[in-house]
mmCIF file of C-alpha atoms and ligand atoms in Angstrom:
data_model
loop_
_atom_site.group_PDB
_atom_site.id
_atom_site.type_symbol
_atom_site.label_atom_id
_atom_site.label_comp_id
_atom_site.label_asym_id
_atom_site.label_seq_id
_atom_site.Cartn_x
_atom_site.Cartn_y
_atom_site.Cartn_z
ATOM 1 C CA MET A 178 0.037 -0.182 0.097
ATOM 2 C CA ARG A 179 1.199 3.736 -0.762
ATOM 3 C CA GLN A 180 3.953 4.738 1.155
ATOM 4 C CA ALA A 181 4.660 1.583 3.026
ATOM 5 C CA GLY A 182 8.284 2.557 2.585
ATOM 6 C CA ARG A 183 7.676 5.983 4.516
ATOM 7 C CA SER A 184 8.126 4.707 8.022
ATOM 8 C CA LEU A 185 11.506 3.226 7.127
ATOM 9 C CA PRO A 186 14.874 4.695 8.393
ATOM 10 C CA GLU A 187 16.535 3.188 5.205
ATOM 11 C CA TYR A 188 13.986 5.374 2.934
ATOM 12 C CA ARG A 189 14.445 8.250 4.665
ATOM 13 C CA ALA A 190 18.074 7.980 4.640
ATOM 14 C CA LEU A 191 18.271 7.722 0.804
ATOM 15 C CA ARG A 192 15.397 10.166 -0.112
ATOM 16 C CA LYS A 193 16.548 12.733 2.054
ATOM 17 C CA GLU A 194 14.986 16.286 1.764
ATOM 18 C CA GLY A 195 13.473 17.779 -1.565
ATOM 19 C CA SER A 196 10.711 16.759 -3.886
ATOM 20 C CA ILE A 197 9.791 13.090 -4.122
ATOM 21 C CA LEU A 198 9.295 14.064 -7.792
ATOM 22 C CA ASP A 199 13.034 13.990 -7.930
ATOM 23 C CA ALA A 200 13.665 10.657 -6.010
ATOM 24 C CA ILE A 201 11.042 9.311 -8.728
ATOM 25 C CA LYS A 202 12.954 10.722 -11.474
ATOM 26 C CA LYS A 203 16.226 8.517 -10.747
ATOM 27 C CA PRO A 204 15.476 4.830 -11.407
ATOM 28 C CA ASP A 205 18.552 3.676 -9.343
ATOM 29 C CA ILE A 206 16.896 5.772 -6.210
ATOM 30 C CA ALA A 207 13.425 4.660 -7.382
ATOM 31 C CA ALA A 208 14.387 1.056 -7.709
ATOM 32 C CA GLU A 209 16.213 0.830 -4.371
ATOM 33 C CA ILE A 210 13.176 2.508 -2.460
ATOM 34 C CA THR A 211 10.794 -0.020 -4.128
ATOM 35 C CA LEU A 212 12.851 -2.949 -2.926
ATOM 36 C CA GLN A 213 13.778 -1.824 0.406
ATOM 37 C CA PRO A 214 10.362 -2.879 2.137
ATOM 38 C CA ILE A 215 10.430 -6.219 -0.026
ATOM 39 C CA ARG A 216 13.768 -6.961 1.714
ATOM 40 C CA ARG A 217 12.650 -5.944 5.129
ATOM 41 C CA TYR A 218 9.031 -7.423 5.452
ATOM 42 C CA GLY A 219 9.128 -10.394 2.955
ATOM 43 C CA VAL A 220 5.437 -9.642 1.428
ATOM 44 C CA ASP A 221 4.369 -11.042 -1.772
ATOM 45 C CA ALA A 222 4.076 -8.314 -3.896
ATOM 46 C CA ALA A 223 6.185 -4.988 -4.608
ATOM 47 C CA ILE A 224 4.544 -1.935 -5.452
ATOM 48 C CA LEU A 225 6.336 0.769 -7.775
ATOM 49 C CA PHE A 226 7.857 3.516 -6.047
ATOM 50 C CA SER A 227 6.255 6.552 -8.210
ATOM 51 C CA ASP A 228 3.203 8.974 -7.753
ATOM 52 C CA ILE A 229 -0.192 9.252 -8.950
ATOM 53 C CA VAL A 230 0.562 12.573 -9.967
ATOM 54 C CA VAL A 231 3.823 11.799 -12.290
ATOM 55 C CA PRO A 232 2.052 11.404 -15.771
ATOM 56 C CA VAL A 233 0.300 14.711 -15.661
ATOM 57 C CA HIS A 234 3.345 16.388 -13.929
ATOM 58 C CA ALA A 235 5.144 14.779 -16.884
ATOM 59 C CA VAL A 236 3.143 16.628 -19.418
ATOM 60 C CA GLY A 237 3.653 19.844 -18.189
ATOM 61 C CA PHE A 238 0.075 20.810 -16.122
ATOM 62 C CA GLY A 239 2.296 22.250 -13.549
ATOM 63 C CA ILE A 240 1.847 20.010 -10.637
ATOM 64 C CA ASP A 241 4.193 19.433 -7.805
ATOM 65 C CA ILE A 242 4.312 17.556 -4.594
ATOM 66 C CA GLU A 243 5.031 19.686 -1.576
ATOM 67 C CA PRO A 244 6.424 17.910 1.550
ATOM 68 C CA GLY A 245 4.092 17.528 4.126
ATOM 69 C CA VAL A 246 1.243 18.335 2.032
ATOM 70 C CA GLY A 247 0.744 16.348 -1.193
ATOM 71 C CA PRO A 248 -0.077 17.406 -4.832
ATOM 72 C CA VAL A 249 -0.171 21.141 -5.520
ATOM 73 C CA THR A 250 -0.880 23.320 -8.490
ATOM 74 C CA GLU A 251 -0.725 27.050 -8.398
ATOM 75 C CA ASN A 252 -2.837 27.221 -11.371
ATOM 76 C CA PRO A 253 -5.816 25.078 -11.020
ATOM 77 C CA PHE A 254 -7.957 23.951 -13.940
ATOM 78 C CA ARG A 255 -11.153 25.846 -14.178
ATOM 79 C CA THR A 256 -11.727 26.270 -18.122
ATOM 80 C CA ALA A 257 -11.530 24.920 -21.396
ATOM 81 C CA LYS A 258 -8.216 26.528 -21.909
ATOM 82 C CA ASP A 259 -6.671 24.408 -19.480
ATOM 83 C CA LEU A 260 -7.214 21.305 -21.210
ATOM 84 C CA GLU A 261 -4.249 22.740 -23.539
ATOM 85 C CA ARG A 262 -2.039 21.551 -20.509
ATOM 86 C CA LEU A 263 -2.994 17.980 -20.682
ATOM 87 C CA ARG A 264 -1.933 16.807 -23.619
ATOM 88 C CA ASP A 265 -1.102 13.049 -24.771
ATOM 89 C CA LEU A 266 1.316 11.293 -22.667
ATOM 90 C CA ASP A 267 4.065 9.499 -24.708
ATOM 91 C CA PRO A 268 5.488 7.223 -21.740
ATOM 92 C CA ILE A 269 8.874 6.664 -23.756
ATOM 93 C CA ALA A 270 9.683 10.293 -24.174
ATOM 94 C CA ASP A 271 7.869 11.880 -21.108
ATOM 95 C CA THR A 272 8.445 9.198 -18.368
ATOM 96 C CA SER A 273 11.504 6.972 -19.303
ATOM 97 C CA TYR A 274 12.752 6.840 -15.727
ATOM 98 C CA VAL A 275 9.213 5.139 -14.683
ATOM 99 C CA ILE A 276 9.830 2.559 -17.529
ATOM 100 C CA GLU A 277 13.959 2.239 -16.592
ATOM 101 C CA THR A 278 12.948 1.846 -12.747
ATOM 102 C CA ILE A 279 10.233 -0.856 -13.496
ATOM 103 C CA LYS A 280 12.963 -2.956 -15.503
ATOM 104 C CA ILE A 281 15.519 -2.582 -13.009
ATOM 105 C CA CYS A 282 12.798 -3.647 -10.114
ATOM 106 C CA VAL A 283 11.860 -6.691 -12.172
ATOM 107 C CA ASP A 284 15.236 -7.965 -13.068
ATOM 108 C CA GLU A 285 15.957 -8.164 -9.019
ATOM 109 C CA LEU A 286 12.511 -9.416 -7.846
ATOM 110 C CA ARG A 287 11.441 -12.832 -7.401
ATOM 111 C CA ILE A 288 7.547 -11.572 -6.609
ATOM 112 C CA PRO A 289 5.252 -9.678 -8.863
ATOM 113 C CA LEU A 290 5.440 -5.905 -9.444
ATOM 114 C CA ILE A 291 2.329 -4.036 -9.159
ATOM 115 C CA GLY A 292 2.381 -0.827 -11.624
ATOM 116 C CA PHE A 293 -0.328 2.080 -11.013
ATOM 117 C CA ALA A 294 -2.196 5.033 -11.613
ATOM 118 C CA GLY A 295 -4.279 7.554 -10.299
ATOM 119 C CA GLY A 296 -8.171 7.220 -10.858
ATOM 120 C CA PRO A 297 -9.497 10.210 -13.202
ATOM 121 C CA PHE A 298 -11.560 11.629 -10.527
ATOM 122 C CA THR A 299 -8.822 11.638 -7.898
ATOM 123 C CA ILE A 300 -6.422 13.194 -10.345
ATOM 124 C CA ALA A 301 -8.949 15.530 -11.308
ATOM 125 C CA SER A 302 -9.748 16.533 -7.900
ATOM 126 C CA TYR A 303 -6.131 17.829 -7.375
ATOM 127 C CA LEU A 304 -6.266 19.459 -10.387
ATOM 128 C CA ILE A 305 -9.228 21.602 -9.824
ATOM 129 C CA GLU A 306 -8.991 21.977 -6.174
ATOM 130 C CA GLY A 307 -5.086 22.840 -6.354
ATOM 131 C CA GLY A 308 -4.400 20.736 -3.779
ATOM 132 C CA PRO A 309 -5.651 18.040 -1.207
ATOM 133 C CA SER A 310 -9.427 18.662 -0.202
ATOM 134 C CA ARG A 311 -11.935 17.790 2.178
ATOM 135 C CA THR A 312 -14.836 18.763 0.337
ATOM 136 C CA TYR A 313 -14.132 18.554 -3.217
ATOM 137 C CA LYS A 314 -16.080 21.733 -3.733
ATOM 138 C CA GLU A 315 -14.589 23.119 -6.526
ATOM 139 C CA THR A 316 -14.781 19.735 -8.385
ATOM 140 C CA LYS A 317 -18.330 19.151 -8.029
ATOM 141 C CA LYS A 318 -19.090 22.433 -8.805
ATOM 142 C CA LEU A 319 -17.035 21.673 -12.155
ATOM 143 C CA MET A 320 -19.029 18.615 -12.621
ATOM 144 C CA PHE A 321 -22.717 19.994 -12.278
ATOM 145 C CA ASP A 322 -21.904 23.583 -13.887
ATOM 146 C CA ASN A 323 -19.998 22.263 -17.006
ATOM 147 C CA PRO A 324 -20.719 18.740 -17.656
ATOM 148 C CA LYS A 325 -19.169 19.045 -21.075
ATOM 149 C CA LEU A 326 -15.775 20.299 -19.528
ATOM 150 C CA TRP A 327 -15.622 17.661 -17.092
ATOM 151 C CA GLY A 328 -16.092 15.026 -19.875
ATOM 152 C CA GLN A 329 -13.473 16.528 -21.650
ATOM 153 C CA LEU A 330 -11.134 16.506 -18.720
ATOM 154 C CA MET A 331 -11.924 13.046 -17.681
ATOM 155 C CA ASP A 332 -11.272 12.221 -21.642
ATOM 156 C CA ARG A 333 -7.731 13.549 -21.284
ATOM 157 C CA LEU A 334 -7.027 11.879 -17.867
ATOM 158 C CA THR A 335 -8.222 8.833 -19.196
ATOM 159 C CA ALA A 336 -6.151 8.746 -22.027
ATOM 160 C CA ILE A 337 -3.034 9.637 -19.998
ATOM 161 C CA CYS A 338 -3.526 6.850 -17.375
ATOM 162 C CA THR A 339 -4.369 4.544 -19.794
ATOM 163 C CA SER A 340 -1.062 5.203 -21.723
ATOM 164 C CA SER A 341 0.945 5.412 -18.253
ATOM 165 C CA LEU A 342 -0.491 1.940 -17.113
ATOM 166 C CA THR A 343 0.007 0.201 -20.592
ATOM 167 C CA SER A 344 3.707 1.335 -20.570
ATOM 168 C CA GLN A 345 4.121 -0.086 -17.001
ATOM 169 C CA ILE A 346 2.577 -3.443 -18.104
ATOM 170 C CA GLN A 347 5.036 -3.423 -21.443
ATOM 171 C CA ALA A 348 8.202 -2.555 -18.968
ATOM 172 C CA GLY A 349 7.302 -5.870 -16.810
ATOM 173 C CA ALA A 350 4.348 -4.756 -14.080
ATOM 174 C CA SER A 351 2.646 -8.169 -13.471
ATOM 175 C CA ALA A 352 -0.571 -6.364 -12.418
ATOM 176 C CA ILE A 353 -1.808 -2.751 -12.051
ATOM 177 C CA GLN A 354 -3.881 -0.799 -9.297
ATOM 178 C CA LEU A 355 -6.062 2.196 -10.232
ATOM 179 C CA PHE A 356 -6.033 4.270 -7.157
ATOM 180 C CA ASP A 357 -9.116 6.334 -7.161
ATOM 181 C CA SER A 358 -8.368 7.147 -3.719
ATOM 182 C CA TRP A 359 -10.921 10.177 -3.283
ATOM 183 C CA VAL A 360 -14.022 8.690 -4.960
ATOM 184 C CA GLY A 361 -16.044 7.877 -2.017
ATOM 185 C CA ALA A 362 -16.630 11.535 -1.575
ATOM 186 C CA LEU A 363 -19.362 10.927 -4.565
ATOM 187 C CA SER A 364 -22.764 9.039 -4.094
ATOM 188 C CA PRO A 365 -23.488 6.258 -6.501
ATOM 189 C CA ASP A 366 -25.466 8.128 -8.708
ATOM 190 C CA GLN A 367 -22.643 10.744 -9.036
ATOM 191 C CA TYR A 368 -20.341 7.822 -9.682
ATOM 192 C CA ILE A 369 -22.535 6.542 -12.319
ATOM 193 C CA ARG A 370 -22.557 9.609 -14.199
ATOM 194 C CA PHE A 371 -19.160 11.281 -13.791
ATOM 195 C CA VAL A 372 -16.784 8.477 -13.415
ATOM 196 C CA PHE A 373 -17.938 4.740 -14.238
ATOM 197 C CA PRO A 374 -17.889 5.748 -18.340
ATOM 198 C CA TRP A 375 -14.409 6.561 -18.233
ATOM 199 C CA VAL A 376 -12.849 3.938 -15.772
ATOM 200 C CA GLU A 377 -14.995 1.492 -17.809
ATOM 201 C CA LYS A 378 -13.005 2.489 -20.897
ATOM 202 C CA MET A 379 -9.708 2.485 -19.231
ATOM 203 C CA PHE A 380 -10.076 -1.074 -17.903
ATOM 204 C CA GLU A 381 -11.582 -2.279 -21.007
ATOM 205 C CA GLU A 382 -7.969 -1.008 -23.092
ATOM 206 C CA ILE A 383 -5.924 -2.469 -19.938
ATOM 207 C CA GLY A 384 -7.716 -5.709 -20.171
ATOM 208 C CA LYS A 385 -6.341 -6.322 -23.449
ATOM 209 C CA THR A 386 -3.093 -7.153 -21.670
ATOM 210 C CA GLY A 387 -4.283 -9.762 -19.607
ATOM 211 C CA VAL A 388 -2.800 -8.329 -16.310
ATOM 212 C CA PRO A 389 -4.998 -8.355 -13.164
ATOM 213 C CA LYS A 390 -6.903 -5.312 -12.533
ATOM 214 C CA ILE A 391 -6.988 -3.890 -8.789
ATOM 215 C CA HIS A 392 -9.268 -0.903 -8.052
ATOM 216 C CA PHE A 393 -8.954 1.049 -4.781
ATOM 217 C CA GLY A 394 -10.860 3.759 -3.177
ATOM 218 C CA VAL A 395 -11.494 5.217 0.547
ATOM 219 C CA ALA A 396 -14.589 5.400 2.088
ATOM 220 C CA THR A 397 -15.983 3.596 -0.874
ATOM 221 C CA GLY A 398 -18.486 1.563 1.011
ATOM 222 C CA GLU A 399 -21.374 2.289 -0.783
ATOM 223 C CA LEU A 400 -19.587 2.190 -4.428
ATOM 224 C CA LEU A 401 -17.994 -1.243 -4.066
ATOM 225 C CA GLN A 402 -20.524 -2.904 -6.545
ATOM 226 C CA LEU A 403 -20.192 -0.181 -8.803
ATOM 227 C CA MET A 404 -16.308 0.044 -8.500
ATOM 228 C CA SER A 405 -16.251 -4.069 -9.391
ATOM 229 C CA ASP A 406 -18.928 -3.977 -12.143
ATOM 230 C CA VAL A 407 -16.674 -1.063 -13.988
ATOM 231 C CA GLY A 408 -14.135 -4.111 -14.802
ATOM 232 C CA ALA A 409 -12.174 -4.518 -11.850
ATOM 233 C CA ASP A 410 -10.879 -8.029 -11.154
ATOM 234 C CA VAL A 411 -9.804 -7.166 -7.583
ATOM 235 C CA VAL A 412 -11.263 -4.612 -5.573
ATOM 236 C CA GLY A 413 -9.706 -2.780 -2.413
ATOM 237 C CA ILE A 414 -11.491 -2.583 0.747
ATOM 238 C CA ASP A 415 -10.833 0.130 3.134
ATOM 239 C CA TRP A 416 -11.279 -0.765 7.014
ATOM 240 C CA ARG A 417 -14.930 0.686 7.167
ATOM 241 C CA VAL A 418 -16.478 -2.638 5.643
ATOM 242 C CA PRO A 419 -16.430 -5.761 7.170
ATOM 243 C CA LEU A 420 -14.787 -8.103 4.574
ATOM 244 C CA ASP A 421 -17.631 -10.634 4.310
ATOM 245 C CA GLN A 422 -20.010 -7.700 3.574
ATOM 246 C CA ALA A 423 -17.802 -6.245 1.066
ATOM 247 C CA ARG A 424 -17.473 -9.689 -0.823
ATOM 248 C CA SER A 425 -21.421 -9.654 -1.259
ATOM 249 C CA ARG A 426 -21.155 -6.239 -2.588
ATOM 250 C CA VAL A 427 -18.371 -7.025 -4.876
ATOM 251 C CA GLY A 428 -19.997 -9.993 -6.205
ATOM 252 C CA GLY A 429 -18.724 -13.534 -7.344
ATOM 253 C CA GLY A 430 -15.560 -14.329 -9.459
ATOM 254 C CA LYS A 431 -13.892 -11.128 -7.996
ATOM 255 C CA ALA A 432 -10.668 -10.960 -5.320
ATOM 256 C CA LEU A 433 -10.810 -8.598 -2.474
ATOM 257 C CA GLN A 434 -7.687 -6.435 -1.147
ATOM 258 C CA GLY A 435 -7.669 -5.277 2.292
ATOM 259 C CA ASN A 436 -8.496 -4.361 4.958
ATOM 260 C CA LEU A 437 -6.630 -3.881 8.054
ATOM 261 C CA ASP A 438 -7.222 -0.416 9.546
ATOM 262 C CA PRO A 439 -4.026 1.422 9.567
ATOM 263 C CA GLY A 440 -5.143 3.558 12.290
ATOM 264 C CA ILE A 441 -4.560 0.645 14.803
ATOM 265 C CA LEU A 442 -0.854 0.106 13.850
ATOM 266 C CA SER A 443 0.114 1.960 17.254
ATOM 267 C CA ALA A 444 -2.126 -0.047 19.296
ATOM 268 C CA PRO A 445 -0.964 -2.594 21.749
ATOM 269 C CA TRP A 446 0.392 -5.717 19.679
ATOM 270 C CA THR A 447 -2.215 -8.095 21.085
ATOM 271 C CA ALA A 448 -5.198 -5.633 19.847
ATOM 272 C CA ILE A 449 -3.257 -5.480 16.721
ATOM 273 C CA GLU A 450 -3.143 -9.252 16.243
ATOM 274 C CA ALA A 451 -6.674 -9.717 16.967
ATOM 275 C CA GLU A 452 -7.679 -7.592 14.146
ATOM 276 C CA VAL A 453 -5.274 -9.072 11.652
ATOM 277 C CA LEU A 454 -6.943 -12.616 12.549
ATOM 278 C CA LYS A 455 -10.589 -10.806 12.724
ATOM 279 C CA VAL A 456 -9.541 -9.894 8.762
ATOM 280 C CA LEU A 457 -8.297 -13.295 7.959
ATOM 281 C CA GLU A 458 -11.188 -15.005 9.785
ATOM 282 C CA LEU A 459 -13.958 -12.636 7.987
ATOM 283 C CA ASN A 460 -12.282 -13.954 4.635
ATOM 284 C CA ASP A 461 -13.543 -17.079 5.535
ATOM 285 C CA GLY A 462 -10.970 -19.158 3.348
ATOM 286 C CA HIS A 463 -12.244 -17.709 0.071
ATOM 287 C CA PRO A 464 -9.380 -17.992 -2.242
ATOM 288 C CA GLY A 465 -9.298 -14.350 -3.644
ATOM 289 C CA HIS A 466 -8.165 -12.493 -0.989
ATOM 290 C CA ILE A 467 -4.640 -10.409 -0.854
ATOM 291 C CA PHE A 468 -4.224 -9.314 2.636
ATOM 292 C CA ASN A 469 -3.089 -5.497 3.120
ATOM 293 C CA LEU A 470 -4.066 -2.482 4.871
ATOM 294 C CA GLY A 471 -7.338 -0.570 4.284
ATOM 295 C CA HIS A 472 -5.248 2.547 3.182
ATOM 296 C CA GLY A 473 -1.390 3.782 3.382
ATOM 297 C CA VAL A 474 1.348 3.369 6.208
ATOM 298 C CA THR A 475 1.879 6.622 8.076
ATOM 299 C CA PRO A 476 5.498 7.424 8.667
ATOM 300 C CA ASP A 477 5.255 6.906 12.648
ATOM 301 C CA VAL A 478 4.547 3.479 12.162
ATOM 302 C CA ASN A 479 7.103 1.274 13.819
ATOM 303 C CA PRO A 480 8.484 -1.190 11.103
ATOM 304 C CA ASP A 481 8.933 -3.949 13.368
ATOM 305 C CA VAL A 482 4.998 -3.982 13.996
ATOM 306 C CA LEU A 483 4.367 -4.296 10.054
ATOM 307 C CA GLU A 484 6.946 -7.352 10.107
ATOM 308 C CA ARG A 485 4.969 -9.019 12.720
ATOM 309 C CA ILE A 486 1.676 -8.478 10.752
ATOM 310 C CA VAL A 487 3.133 -10.111 7.616
ATOM 311 C CA HIS A 488 4.625 -12.971 9.796
ATOM 312 C CA VAL A 489 1.099 -13.836 11.132
ATOM 313 C CA VAL A 490 -0.669 -13.668 7.888
ATOM 314 C CA HIS A 491 1.938 -16.031 6.536
ATOM 315 C CA GLN A 492 1.543 -18.439 9.592
ATOM 316 C CA TYR A 493 -2.420 -18.238 9.262
ATOM 317 C CA ARG A 494 -4.026 -21.450 8.153
ATOM 318 C CA VAL A 495 -7.988 -21.521 7.561
ATOM 319 C CA GLY A 496 -9.867 -22.983 10.172
ATOM 320 C CA GLN A 497 -7.018 -22.356 12.867
HETATM 321 O O1 1CP B 17 4.366 2.647 -0.675
HETATM 322 C C1 1CP B 17 4.897 3.258 -1.616
HETATM 323 O O2 1CP B 17 5.717 4.336 -1.406
HETATM 324 C C2 1CP B 17 4.575 3.368 -3.245
HETATM 325 C C3 1CP B 17 4.355 4.288 -3.924
HETATM 326 C C4 1CP B 17 3.407 5.508 -3.989
HETATM 327 C C5 1CP B 17 2.118 5.613 -4.331
HETATM 328 C C6 1CP B 17 1.291 4.056 -4.537
HETATM 329 C C7 1CP B 17 3.337 6.882 -3.430
HETATM 330 C C8 1CP B 17 4.737 7.723 -3.268
HETATM 331 N N1 1CP B 17 2.473 7.542 -3.793
HETATM 332 C C9 1CP B 17 1.564 6.858 -4.162
HETATM 333 C C10 1CP B 17 -0.084 6.809 -4.484
HETATM 334 C C11 1CP B 17 -0.652 8.022 -4.238
HETATM 335 N N2 1CP B 17 -0.020 9.257 -4.058
HETATM 336 C C12 1CP B 17 -2.041 8.029 -3.883
HETATM 337 C C13 1CP B 17 -2.962 7.042 -4.137
HETATM 338 C C14 1CP B 17 -3.115 6.056 -2.938
HETATM 339 C C15 1CP B 17 -3.964 6.741 -1.417
HETATM 340 O O3 1CP B 17 -4.900 6.897 -1.366
HETATM 341 O O4 1CP B 17 -2.994 7.145 -0.536
HETATM 342 C C16 1CP B 17 -2.206 9.584 -3.488
HETATM 343 C C17 1CP B 17 -3.564 9.973 -3.342
HETATM 344 C C18 1CP B 17 -1.124 10.054 -3.773
HETATM 345 C C19 1CP B 17 -0.948 11.715 -3.291
HETATM 346 C C20 1CP B 17 0.011 12.057 -2.446
HETATM 347 N N3 1CP B 17 1.029 11.876 -2.541
HETATM 348 C C21 1CP B 17 -0.360 12.389 -1.194
HETATM 349 C C22 1CP B 17 -1.673 12.254 -0.505
HETATM 350 C C23 1CP B 17 -1.983 13.817 -0.236
HETATM 351 C C24 1CP B 17 -3.867 13.967 0.099
HETATM 352 O O5 1CP B 17 -4.298 14.393 -0.856
HETATM 353 O O6 1CP B 17 -4.036 13.800 1.370
HETATM 354 C C25 1CP B 17 1.037 12.430 -0.569
HETATM 355 C C26 1CP B 17 1.233 12.825 0.790
HETATM 356 C C27 1CP B 17 2.012 12.007 -1.524
HETATM 357 C C28 1CP B 17 3.492 12.283 -1.485
HETATM 358 C C29 1CP B 17 3.846 10.815 -1.313
HETATM 359 N N4 1CP B 17 3.749 9.895 -2.483
HETATM 360 C C30 1CP B 17 4.643 8.531 -2.245
HETATM 361 C C31 1CP B 17 5.157 8.780 -0.731
HETATM 362 C C32 1CP B 17 6.032 7.902 -0.119
HETATM 363 C C33 1CP B 17 4.777 10.073 -0.432
HETATM 364 C C34 1CP B 17 5.233 10.902 0.948
HETATM 365 C C35 1CP B 17 6.219 11.904 0.764
HETATM 366 C C36 1CP B 17 7.516 11.979 0.712
HETATM 367 O O7 1CP B 17 8.418 10.808 1.036
HETATM 368 O O8 1CP B 17 7.904 12.940 0.221
#
């Protein structure tokens, strides 16, 4: 899950100060950061070290990542003129460093590497709001005030994300994850109208490669069925919905990913262990389950706790 490396001292030593985007642009560093949590934790898959705003940054929209804040843009997306700052992505010319990082990782790894992109709603929200938001007021204003422009923006972002994901798969990623992290801000009706058609198109295109598609968002309890129906093979579940209920919402033939609450990682170990076992028990032996956190690791988390969690999951046997 995002930022699993953030709590590692070896990550902070390598990353140092400065923009995370500079570290992402150096394949040797980015590959090393991708591999650090794998060496320490012995998990079963790696996630590329990059960020969801990398493709829109690379086409020159004018977005950066401010330490301690996240993605920020001085000139938010407001009018049709702003579409000019969202040309097509040429992954080889614009993001060769991502491709290079993936190749280095895949050469070293004995486990699958997951590539990723941001979902179009989540990326749109950063471009329109100018930074992280709690209310998504400007984003919703644009959706309802100018659905035509919203559609054009989603078209551009869908094309950019599809190119990025395709290039990551060609470079060796074994699966992809679409992080539409903030889409839980929408009602099911809003999701159907303003997001579903574009994600469906993206998944149709990516589906041609045959790699598994993981789809994740936070606070998406009421959207799980839609986020499955849109074409995902695996649906990421945050900690708010018990895994057995999530499975009935997502429907048959799909896998689930999740859903330990990352907020409990500083609680006493016995409480954490009980929560880990609860997730595994609620999965009830279903074959399609990727154990994971319900969202990202925060920098204050003790890496030893994560190591113990991996151990408990690996030791667990159904019916224990
Ligand atoms: O675990 C990893 O390090 C994998 C690499 C990774 C991934 C998959 C990073 C590095 N970012 C992401 C995805 C990402 N980025 C998401 C989707 C996942 C999620 O829901 O968290 C989102 C929303 C972002 C945007 C972002 N980038 C934020 C969130 C801001 C907000 O709106 O609340 C932040 C803080 C960043 C910076 C960032 N990206 C990645 C790291 C390790 C960091 C932390 C800061 C740093 O080291 O400078």
